[in-house]
Coordinates of C-alpha atoms in Angstrom, one line a residue:
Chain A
X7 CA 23.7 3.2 -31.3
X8 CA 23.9 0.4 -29.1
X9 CA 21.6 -2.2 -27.4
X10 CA 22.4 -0.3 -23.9
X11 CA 22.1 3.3 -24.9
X12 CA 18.6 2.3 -26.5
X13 CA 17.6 0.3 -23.7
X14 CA 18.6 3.5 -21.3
X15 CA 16.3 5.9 -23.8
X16 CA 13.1 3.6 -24.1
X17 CA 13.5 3.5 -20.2
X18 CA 13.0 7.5 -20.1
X19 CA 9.8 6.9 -22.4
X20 CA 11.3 7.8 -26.1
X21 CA 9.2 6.8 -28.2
X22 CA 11.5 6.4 -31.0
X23 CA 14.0 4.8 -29.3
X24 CA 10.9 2.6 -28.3
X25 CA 9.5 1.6 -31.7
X26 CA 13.4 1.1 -33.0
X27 CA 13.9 -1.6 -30.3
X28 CA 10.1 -2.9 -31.2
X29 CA 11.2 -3.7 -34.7
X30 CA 14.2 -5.1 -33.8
X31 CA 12.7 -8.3 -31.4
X32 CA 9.1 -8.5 -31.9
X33 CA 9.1 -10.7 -34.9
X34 CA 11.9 -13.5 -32.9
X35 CA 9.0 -12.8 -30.0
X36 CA 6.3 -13.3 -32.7
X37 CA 7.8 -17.0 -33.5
X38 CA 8.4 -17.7 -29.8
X39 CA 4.6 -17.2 -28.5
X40 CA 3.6 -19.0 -31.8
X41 CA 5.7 -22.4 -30.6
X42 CA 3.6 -22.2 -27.7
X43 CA 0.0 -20.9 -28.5
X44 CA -0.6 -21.9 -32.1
X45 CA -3.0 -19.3 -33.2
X46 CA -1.5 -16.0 -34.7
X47 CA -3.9 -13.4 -33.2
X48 CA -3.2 -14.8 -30.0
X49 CA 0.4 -14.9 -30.8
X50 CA 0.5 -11.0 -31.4
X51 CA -1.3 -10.4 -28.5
X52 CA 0.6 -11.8 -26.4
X53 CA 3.4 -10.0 -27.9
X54 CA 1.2 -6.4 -27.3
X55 CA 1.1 -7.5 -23.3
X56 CA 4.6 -9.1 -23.4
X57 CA 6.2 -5.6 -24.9
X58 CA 3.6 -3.9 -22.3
X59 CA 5.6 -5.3 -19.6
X60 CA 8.9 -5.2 -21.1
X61 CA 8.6 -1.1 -21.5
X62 CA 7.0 -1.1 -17.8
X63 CA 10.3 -2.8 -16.3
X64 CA 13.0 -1.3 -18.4
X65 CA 13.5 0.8 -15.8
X66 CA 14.2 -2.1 -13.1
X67 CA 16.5 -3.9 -15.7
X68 CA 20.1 -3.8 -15.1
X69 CA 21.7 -4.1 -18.5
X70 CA 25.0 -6.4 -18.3
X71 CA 25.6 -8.2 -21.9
X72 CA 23.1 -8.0 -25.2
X73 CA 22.3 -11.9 -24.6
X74 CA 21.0 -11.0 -21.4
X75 CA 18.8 -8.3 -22.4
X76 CA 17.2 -11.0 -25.0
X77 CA 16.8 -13.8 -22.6
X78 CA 15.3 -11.2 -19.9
X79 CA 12.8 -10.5 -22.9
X80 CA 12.2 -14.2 -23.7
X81 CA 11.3 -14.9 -19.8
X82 CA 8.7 -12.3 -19.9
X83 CA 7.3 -13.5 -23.4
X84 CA 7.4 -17.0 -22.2
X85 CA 5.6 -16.0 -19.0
X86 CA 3.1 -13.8 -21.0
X87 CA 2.2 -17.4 -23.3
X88 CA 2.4 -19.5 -19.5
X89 CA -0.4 -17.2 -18.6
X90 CA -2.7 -17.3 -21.4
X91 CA -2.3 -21.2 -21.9
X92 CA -3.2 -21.5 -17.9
X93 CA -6.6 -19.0 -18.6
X94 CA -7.4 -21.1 -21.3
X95 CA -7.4 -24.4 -20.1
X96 CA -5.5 -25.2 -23.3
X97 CA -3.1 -27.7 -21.9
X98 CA -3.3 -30.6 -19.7
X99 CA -0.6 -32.5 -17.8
X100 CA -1.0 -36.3 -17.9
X101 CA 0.8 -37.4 -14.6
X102 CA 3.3 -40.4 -15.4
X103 CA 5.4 -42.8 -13.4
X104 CA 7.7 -43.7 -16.2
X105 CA 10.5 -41.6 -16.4
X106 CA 12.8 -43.1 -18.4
X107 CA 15.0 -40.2 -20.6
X108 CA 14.1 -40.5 -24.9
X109 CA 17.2 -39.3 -26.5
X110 CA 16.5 -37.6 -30.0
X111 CA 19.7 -38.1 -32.5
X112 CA 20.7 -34.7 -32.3
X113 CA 22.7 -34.9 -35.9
X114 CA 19.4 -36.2 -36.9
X115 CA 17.8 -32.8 -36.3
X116 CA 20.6 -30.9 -37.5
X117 CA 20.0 -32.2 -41.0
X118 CA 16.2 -30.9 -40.7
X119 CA 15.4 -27.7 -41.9
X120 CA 14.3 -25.1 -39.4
X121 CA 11.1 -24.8 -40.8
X122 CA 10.6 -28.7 -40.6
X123 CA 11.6 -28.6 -36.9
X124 CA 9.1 -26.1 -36.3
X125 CA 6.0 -27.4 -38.2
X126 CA 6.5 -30.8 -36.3
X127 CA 6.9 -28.9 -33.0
X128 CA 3.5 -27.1 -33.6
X129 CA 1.7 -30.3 -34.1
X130 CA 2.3 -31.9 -30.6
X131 CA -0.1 -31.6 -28.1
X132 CA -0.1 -28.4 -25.6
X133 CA 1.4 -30.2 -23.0
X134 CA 3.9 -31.8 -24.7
X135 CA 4.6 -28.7 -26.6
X136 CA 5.3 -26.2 -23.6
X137 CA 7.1 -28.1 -22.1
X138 CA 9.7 -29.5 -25.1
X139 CA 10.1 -25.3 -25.8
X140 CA 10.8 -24.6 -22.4
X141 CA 13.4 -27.5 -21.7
X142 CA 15.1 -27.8 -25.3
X143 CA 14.5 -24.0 -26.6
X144 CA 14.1 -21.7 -24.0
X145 CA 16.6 -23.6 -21.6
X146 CA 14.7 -23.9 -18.4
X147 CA 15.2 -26.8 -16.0
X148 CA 13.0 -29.2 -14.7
X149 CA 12.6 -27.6 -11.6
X150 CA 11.4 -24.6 -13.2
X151 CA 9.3 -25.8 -15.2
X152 CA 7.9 -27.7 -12.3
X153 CA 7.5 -24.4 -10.3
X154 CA 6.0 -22.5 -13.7
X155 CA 3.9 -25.1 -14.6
X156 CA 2.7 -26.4 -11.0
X157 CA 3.7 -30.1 -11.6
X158 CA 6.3 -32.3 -10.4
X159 CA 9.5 -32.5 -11.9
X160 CA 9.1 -36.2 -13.2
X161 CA 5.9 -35.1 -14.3
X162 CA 8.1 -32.9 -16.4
X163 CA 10.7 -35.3 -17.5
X164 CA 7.8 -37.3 -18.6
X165 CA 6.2 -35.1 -20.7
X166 CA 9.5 -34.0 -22.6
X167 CA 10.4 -37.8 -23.4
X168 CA 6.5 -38.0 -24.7
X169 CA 7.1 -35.2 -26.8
X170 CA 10.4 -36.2 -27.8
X171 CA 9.4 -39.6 -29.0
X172 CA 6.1 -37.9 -30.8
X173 CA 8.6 -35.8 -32.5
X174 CA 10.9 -39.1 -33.8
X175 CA 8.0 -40.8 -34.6
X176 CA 6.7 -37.6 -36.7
X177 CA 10.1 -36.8 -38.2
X178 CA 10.5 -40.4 -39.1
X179 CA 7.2 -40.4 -41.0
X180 CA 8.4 -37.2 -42.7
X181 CA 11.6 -38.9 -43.6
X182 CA 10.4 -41.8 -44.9
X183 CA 7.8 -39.6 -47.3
X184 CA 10.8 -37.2 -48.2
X185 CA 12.3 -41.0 -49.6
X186 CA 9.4 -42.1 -51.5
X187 CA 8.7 -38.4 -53.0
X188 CA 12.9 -39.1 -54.6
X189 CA 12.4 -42.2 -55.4
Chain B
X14 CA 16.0 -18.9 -47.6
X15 CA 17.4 -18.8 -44.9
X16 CA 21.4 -18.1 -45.6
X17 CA 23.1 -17.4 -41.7
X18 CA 23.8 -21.0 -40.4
X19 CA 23.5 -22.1 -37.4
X20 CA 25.4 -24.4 -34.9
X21 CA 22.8 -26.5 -33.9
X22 CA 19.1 -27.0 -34.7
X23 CA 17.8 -25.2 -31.4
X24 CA 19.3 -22.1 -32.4
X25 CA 17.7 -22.8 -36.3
X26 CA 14.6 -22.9 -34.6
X27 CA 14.6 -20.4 -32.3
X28 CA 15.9 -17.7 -34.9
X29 CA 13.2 -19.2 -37.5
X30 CA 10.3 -16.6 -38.4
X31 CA 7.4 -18.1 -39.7
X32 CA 6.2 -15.3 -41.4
X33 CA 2.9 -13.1 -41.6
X34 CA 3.9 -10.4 -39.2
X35 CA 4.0 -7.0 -39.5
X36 CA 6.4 -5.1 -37.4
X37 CA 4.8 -2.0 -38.7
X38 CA 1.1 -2.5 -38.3
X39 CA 2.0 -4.4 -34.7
X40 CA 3.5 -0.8 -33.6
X41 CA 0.9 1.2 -34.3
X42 CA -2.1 -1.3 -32.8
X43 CA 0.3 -1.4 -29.6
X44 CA 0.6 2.3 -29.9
X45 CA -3.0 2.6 -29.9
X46 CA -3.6 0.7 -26.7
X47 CA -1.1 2.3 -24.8
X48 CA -1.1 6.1 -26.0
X49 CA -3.8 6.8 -23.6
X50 CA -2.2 5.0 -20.6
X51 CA 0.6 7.0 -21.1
X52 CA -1.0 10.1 -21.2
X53 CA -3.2 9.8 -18.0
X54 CA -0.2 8.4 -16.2
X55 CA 1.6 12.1 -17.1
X56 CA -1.5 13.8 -16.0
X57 CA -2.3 11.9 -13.3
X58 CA 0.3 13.6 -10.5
X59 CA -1.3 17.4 -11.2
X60 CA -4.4 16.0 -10.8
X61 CA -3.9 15.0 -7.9
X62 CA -2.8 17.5 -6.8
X63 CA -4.8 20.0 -8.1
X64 CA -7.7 18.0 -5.8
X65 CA -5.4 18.4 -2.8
X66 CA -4.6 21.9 -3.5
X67 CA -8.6 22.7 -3.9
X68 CA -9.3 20.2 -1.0
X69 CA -6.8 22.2 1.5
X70 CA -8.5 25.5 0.0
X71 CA -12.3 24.7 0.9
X72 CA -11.2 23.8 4.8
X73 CA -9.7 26.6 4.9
X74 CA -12.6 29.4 3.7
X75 CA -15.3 27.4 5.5
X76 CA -13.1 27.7 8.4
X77 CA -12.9 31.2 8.6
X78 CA -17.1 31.2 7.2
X79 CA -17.7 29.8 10.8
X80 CA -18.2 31.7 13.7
X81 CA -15.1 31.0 15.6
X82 CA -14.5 29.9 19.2
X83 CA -12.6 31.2 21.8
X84 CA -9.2 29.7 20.7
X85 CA -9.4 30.8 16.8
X86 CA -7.8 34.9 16.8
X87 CA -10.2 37.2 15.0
X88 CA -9.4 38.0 11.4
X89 CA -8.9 41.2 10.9
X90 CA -7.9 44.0 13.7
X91 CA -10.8 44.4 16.3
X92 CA -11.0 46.7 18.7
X93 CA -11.0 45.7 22.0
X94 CA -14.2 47.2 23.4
X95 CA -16.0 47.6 21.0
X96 CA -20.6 47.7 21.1
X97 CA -20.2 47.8 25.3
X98 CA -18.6 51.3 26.2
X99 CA -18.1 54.3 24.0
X100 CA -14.5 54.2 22.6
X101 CA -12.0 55.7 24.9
X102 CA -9.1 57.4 22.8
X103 CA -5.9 56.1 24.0
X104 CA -3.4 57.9 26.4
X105 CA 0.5 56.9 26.2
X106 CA 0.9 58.7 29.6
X107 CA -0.7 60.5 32.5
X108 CA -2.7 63.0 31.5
X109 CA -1.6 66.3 33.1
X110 CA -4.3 68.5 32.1
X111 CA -7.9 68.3 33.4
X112 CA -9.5 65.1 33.3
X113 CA -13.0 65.0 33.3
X114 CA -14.3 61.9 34.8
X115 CA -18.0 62.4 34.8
X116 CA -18.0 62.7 30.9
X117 CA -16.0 59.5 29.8
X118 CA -15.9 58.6 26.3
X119 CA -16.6 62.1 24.8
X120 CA -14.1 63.8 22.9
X121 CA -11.0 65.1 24.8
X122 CA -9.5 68.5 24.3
X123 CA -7.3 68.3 21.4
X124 CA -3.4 68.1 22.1
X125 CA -3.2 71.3 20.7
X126 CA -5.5 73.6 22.6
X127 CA -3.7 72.7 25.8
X128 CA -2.2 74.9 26.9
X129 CA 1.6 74.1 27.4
X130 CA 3.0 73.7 31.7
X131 CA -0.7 75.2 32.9
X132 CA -1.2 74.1 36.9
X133 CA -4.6 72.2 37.3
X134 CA -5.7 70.7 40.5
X135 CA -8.5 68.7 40.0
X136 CA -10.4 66.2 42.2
X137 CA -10.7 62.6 40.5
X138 CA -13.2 59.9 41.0
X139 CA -11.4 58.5 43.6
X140 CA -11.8 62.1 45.6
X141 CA -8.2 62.8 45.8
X142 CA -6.6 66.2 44.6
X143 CA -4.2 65.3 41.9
X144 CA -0.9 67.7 41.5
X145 CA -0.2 68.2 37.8
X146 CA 3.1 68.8 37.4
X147 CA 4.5 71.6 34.5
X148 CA 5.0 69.0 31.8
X149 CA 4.1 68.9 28.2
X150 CA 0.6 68.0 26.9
X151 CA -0.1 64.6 26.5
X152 CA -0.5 63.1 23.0
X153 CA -3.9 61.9 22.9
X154 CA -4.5 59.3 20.5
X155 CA -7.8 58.6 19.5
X156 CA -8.9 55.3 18.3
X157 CA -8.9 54.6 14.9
X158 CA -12.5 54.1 13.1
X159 CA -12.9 51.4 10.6
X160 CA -12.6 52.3 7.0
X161 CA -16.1 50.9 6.0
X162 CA -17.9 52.4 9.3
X163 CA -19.3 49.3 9.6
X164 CA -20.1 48.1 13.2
X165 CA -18.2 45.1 14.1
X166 CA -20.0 42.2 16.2
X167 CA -18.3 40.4 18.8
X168 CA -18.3 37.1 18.5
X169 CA -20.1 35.7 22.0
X170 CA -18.0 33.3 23.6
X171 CA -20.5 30.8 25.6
X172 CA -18.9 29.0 28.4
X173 CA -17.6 25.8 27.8
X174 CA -20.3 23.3 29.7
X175 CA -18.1 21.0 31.6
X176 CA -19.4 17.8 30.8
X177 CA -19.7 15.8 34.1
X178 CA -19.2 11.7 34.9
X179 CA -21.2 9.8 34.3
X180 CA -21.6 8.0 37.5
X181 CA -22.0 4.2 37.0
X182 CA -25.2 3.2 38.0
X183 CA -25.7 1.1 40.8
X184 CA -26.4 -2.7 39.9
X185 CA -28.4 -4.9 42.5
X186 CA -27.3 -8.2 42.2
X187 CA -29.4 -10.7 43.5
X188 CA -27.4 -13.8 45.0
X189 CA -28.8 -16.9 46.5
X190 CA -28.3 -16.8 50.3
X191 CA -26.0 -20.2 49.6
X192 CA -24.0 -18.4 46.8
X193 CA -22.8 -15.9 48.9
X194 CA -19.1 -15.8 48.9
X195 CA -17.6 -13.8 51.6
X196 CA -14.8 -12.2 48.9
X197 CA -17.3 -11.3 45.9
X198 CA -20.2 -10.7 48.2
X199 CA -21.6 -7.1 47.3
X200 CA -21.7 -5.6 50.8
X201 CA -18.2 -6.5 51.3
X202 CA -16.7 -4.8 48.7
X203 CA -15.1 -2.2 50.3
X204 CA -14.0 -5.1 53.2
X205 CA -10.5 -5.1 53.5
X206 CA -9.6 -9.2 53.1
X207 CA -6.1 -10.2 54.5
X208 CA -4.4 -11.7 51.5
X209 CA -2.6 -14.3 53.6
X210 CA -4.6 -16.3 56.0
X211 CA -3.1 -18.7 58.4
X212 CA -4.2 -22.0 58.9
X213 CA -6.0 -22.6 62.0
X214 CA -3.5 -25.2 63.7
X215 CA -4.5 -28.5 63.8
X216 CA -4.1 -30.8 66.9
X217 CA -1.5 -32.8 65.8
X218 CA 0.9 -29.9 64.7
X219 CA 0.7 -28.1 68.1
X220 CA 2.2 -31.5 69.5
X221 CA 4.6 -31.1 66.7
X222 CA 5.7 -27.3 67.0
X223 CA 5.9 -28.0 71.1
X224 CA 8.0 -30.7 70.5
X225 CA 10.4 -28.5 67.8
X226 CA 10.5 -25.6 70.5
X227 CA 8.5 -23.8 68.1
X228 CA 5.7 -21.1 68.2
X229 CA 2.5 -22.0 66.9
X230 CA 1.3 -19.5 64.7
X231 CA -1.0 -17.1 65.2
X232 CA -4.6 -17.7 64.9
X233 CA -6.5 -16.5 61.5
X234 CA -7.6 -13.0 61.3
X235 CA -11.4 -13.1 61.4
X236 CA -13.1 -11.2 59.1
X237 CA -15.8 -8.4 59.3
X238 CA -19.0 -10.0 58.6
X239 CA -22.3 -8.6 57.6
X240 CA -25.8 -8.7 56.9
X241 CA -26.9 -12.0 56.1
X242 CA -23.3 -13.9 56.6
X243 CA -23.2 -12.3 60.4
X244 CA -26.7 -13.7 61.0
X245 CA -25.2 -17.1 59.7
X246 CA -22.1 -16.7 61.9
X247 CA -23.8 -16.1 64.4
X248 CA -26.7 -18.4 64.5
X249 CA -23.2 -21.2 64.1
X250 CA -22.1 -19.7 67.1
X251 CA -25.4 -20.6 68.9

């Protein structure tokens, strides 16, 4: 069966068609609310209210290619996270002048494991964090994240080259461990 | 470990699982919030309308519970004069056979102890002699009683009480002699007030209209006054 065919059945309210499409994204939606809120429970709760809303608007959805369908469910995920970190008061947007773009080697990160990548990305601060998974994983602009966040776009821009340069900094300490540990 | 590789480390990151979640237990805890949703959302619409049905269905038997008015027909069939006059058994035409007038509402001779083309002359309440022509013997057809013998009651109609204006009451206003204004004054109300009023001509525009060969205009209309203004007017005039 395909992605579409399923799609159309969990729109008329099958419920196995539903729990077969459940297993086959909730754990990629598990690790995407986890980048942004830290905490597991809150991580599968948010995936509970993000699969809520997903179910509710199948019907609306106009299925055109398989990637679409995923990045339709990452945007409501990603909103679902948005939401919760806003309630809580869990992140807080230091407004900067300086704007100047922070490049991270991307060959540098390719040599990184996943996992690595990940761990560091948990460990910067809210801010930093939801913004870094938003512009370098999710793919939003800075505009948008301006709009979803309620900031100014160089607020954005600053934010990203903060976390960027708390993640070269991290992964540099990391590396230089990895050395000593071989040598 | 991890053995699909990836083109760059976004997409690494992105498809990494950290681990620790249950696809399994996650359906059936998001099964359990939603089951009864989903339920009351499919039994929702006959509820409703269920309560619309029942709704539509208590107007209508306390309508017809009330005594009705003069526009709402009567339920079942009622006769027409019914608790004023004994009942008068129909007649489809003329009756040819004697018609006693002085006994109205008893029972008529039945159709079939008529005799058939008998000659009757017979003086009516009007005092007139009535010629009864040979004919057949009318059908009388006598009003059917109600099953239950039960008397039926008339529902009194009560004429409608027109309800009249109210006439606005009459307001005294009570103006300062020096407020009086001769368009809002009360008195004057009904006092028609020319809605153009000419200028009274000054001095030095008669010169002016004698020297264009024009007319002057005519003087302003003077207006009706009463009461206290006329007394005014006309102790000015003194």
């Amino acid at each position: 069966m395909n992605l579409e065919q399923l799609l159309k059945e969990c729109a008329d309210e099958q419920e196995a068609a539903r729990k077969r499409l459940f297993g086959l994204i909730a754990e990629a939606m598990f690790s995407l609310c986890c980048r942004y809120v830290k905490n597991r429970d809150d991580a599968e709760e948010l995936v509970m209210d993000g699969f809520r809303k997903i179910f509710g608007s199948l019907g609306k959805f106009r299925y055109e290619t398989d990637a679409g369908f995923y990045a339709w469910a990452r945007r409501i995920m990603v909103n679902e996270c948005l939401m919760f970190l806003r309630r809580e008061n869990a992140f807080s947007v230091s407004i900067e002048q300086h704007t100047e773009e922070v490049q991270i080697s991307e060959t540098a990160l390719d040599k990184l494991a996943a996992a690595e990548i990940y761990e560091a990305i948990l460990q910067l601060p809210a801010g930093y964090r939801t913004v870094f998974n938003m512009f370098e994983l999710e793919g939003y602009s800075h505009k948008e994240i301006a709009t979803a966040l309620n900031i100014s776009e160089g607020t954005s821009k600053s934010q990203l080259n903060k976390a960027r340069n708390w993640l070269r900094t991290q992964l540099k300490k990391n590396e230089i461990h990895e050395q000593r540990k071989i040598q | 470990m991890n053995s699909v590789k990836y083109n760059n480390w976004k997409d690494a990151v992105r498809a990494h699982q950290p681990g620790g979640f249950d696809a399994g237990a996650a359906w059936q805890k998001f099964q359990q919030h939603n089951r009864p949703a989903q339920k009351k959302r499919k039994w929702l619409p006959w509820l409703a309308a269920a309560c619309l049905c029942g709704i539509l269905l208590s107007i209508a038997i306390i309508k017809n519970n009330n005594p009705g008015t003069a526009a709402r027909k009567p339920a079942g069939p009622v006769p027409e004069k019914n608790n004023i006059a004994e009942e008068q058994p129909v007649q489809t035409y003329m009756p040819v056979g004697p018609v006693n007038s002085t006994t109205a509402g008893e029972e008529k001779i039945p159709a079939s102890n008529d005799k058939a083309g008998t000659k009757n002359v017979q003086k009516s309440e009007a005092g007139k002699e009535t010629a009864t022509p040979a004919l057949p013997v009318p059908l009388i057809i006598k009003p059917e009683e109600p099953a239950n013998n039960t008397t039926t009651v008339i529902a009194k109609v009560e004429p409608v009480k027109e309800e009249q204006p109210v006439k606005p009451k009459a307001v005294l206003k009570v103006v300062h002699i020096n407020e009086l204004n001769p368009r809002t004054d009360y008195a004057r109300e009904n006092t028609p007030v020319p809605e153009k009023r000419a200028s009274p001509v000054m001095p030095f525009m008669k010169a002016s209209y004698a020297q264009h060969g024009q007319e002057e205009p005519p003087p302003p209309v003077q207006k009706q006054q009463r009461g206290v203004l006329r007394s005014i007017a006309s102790l000015k005039e003194k």
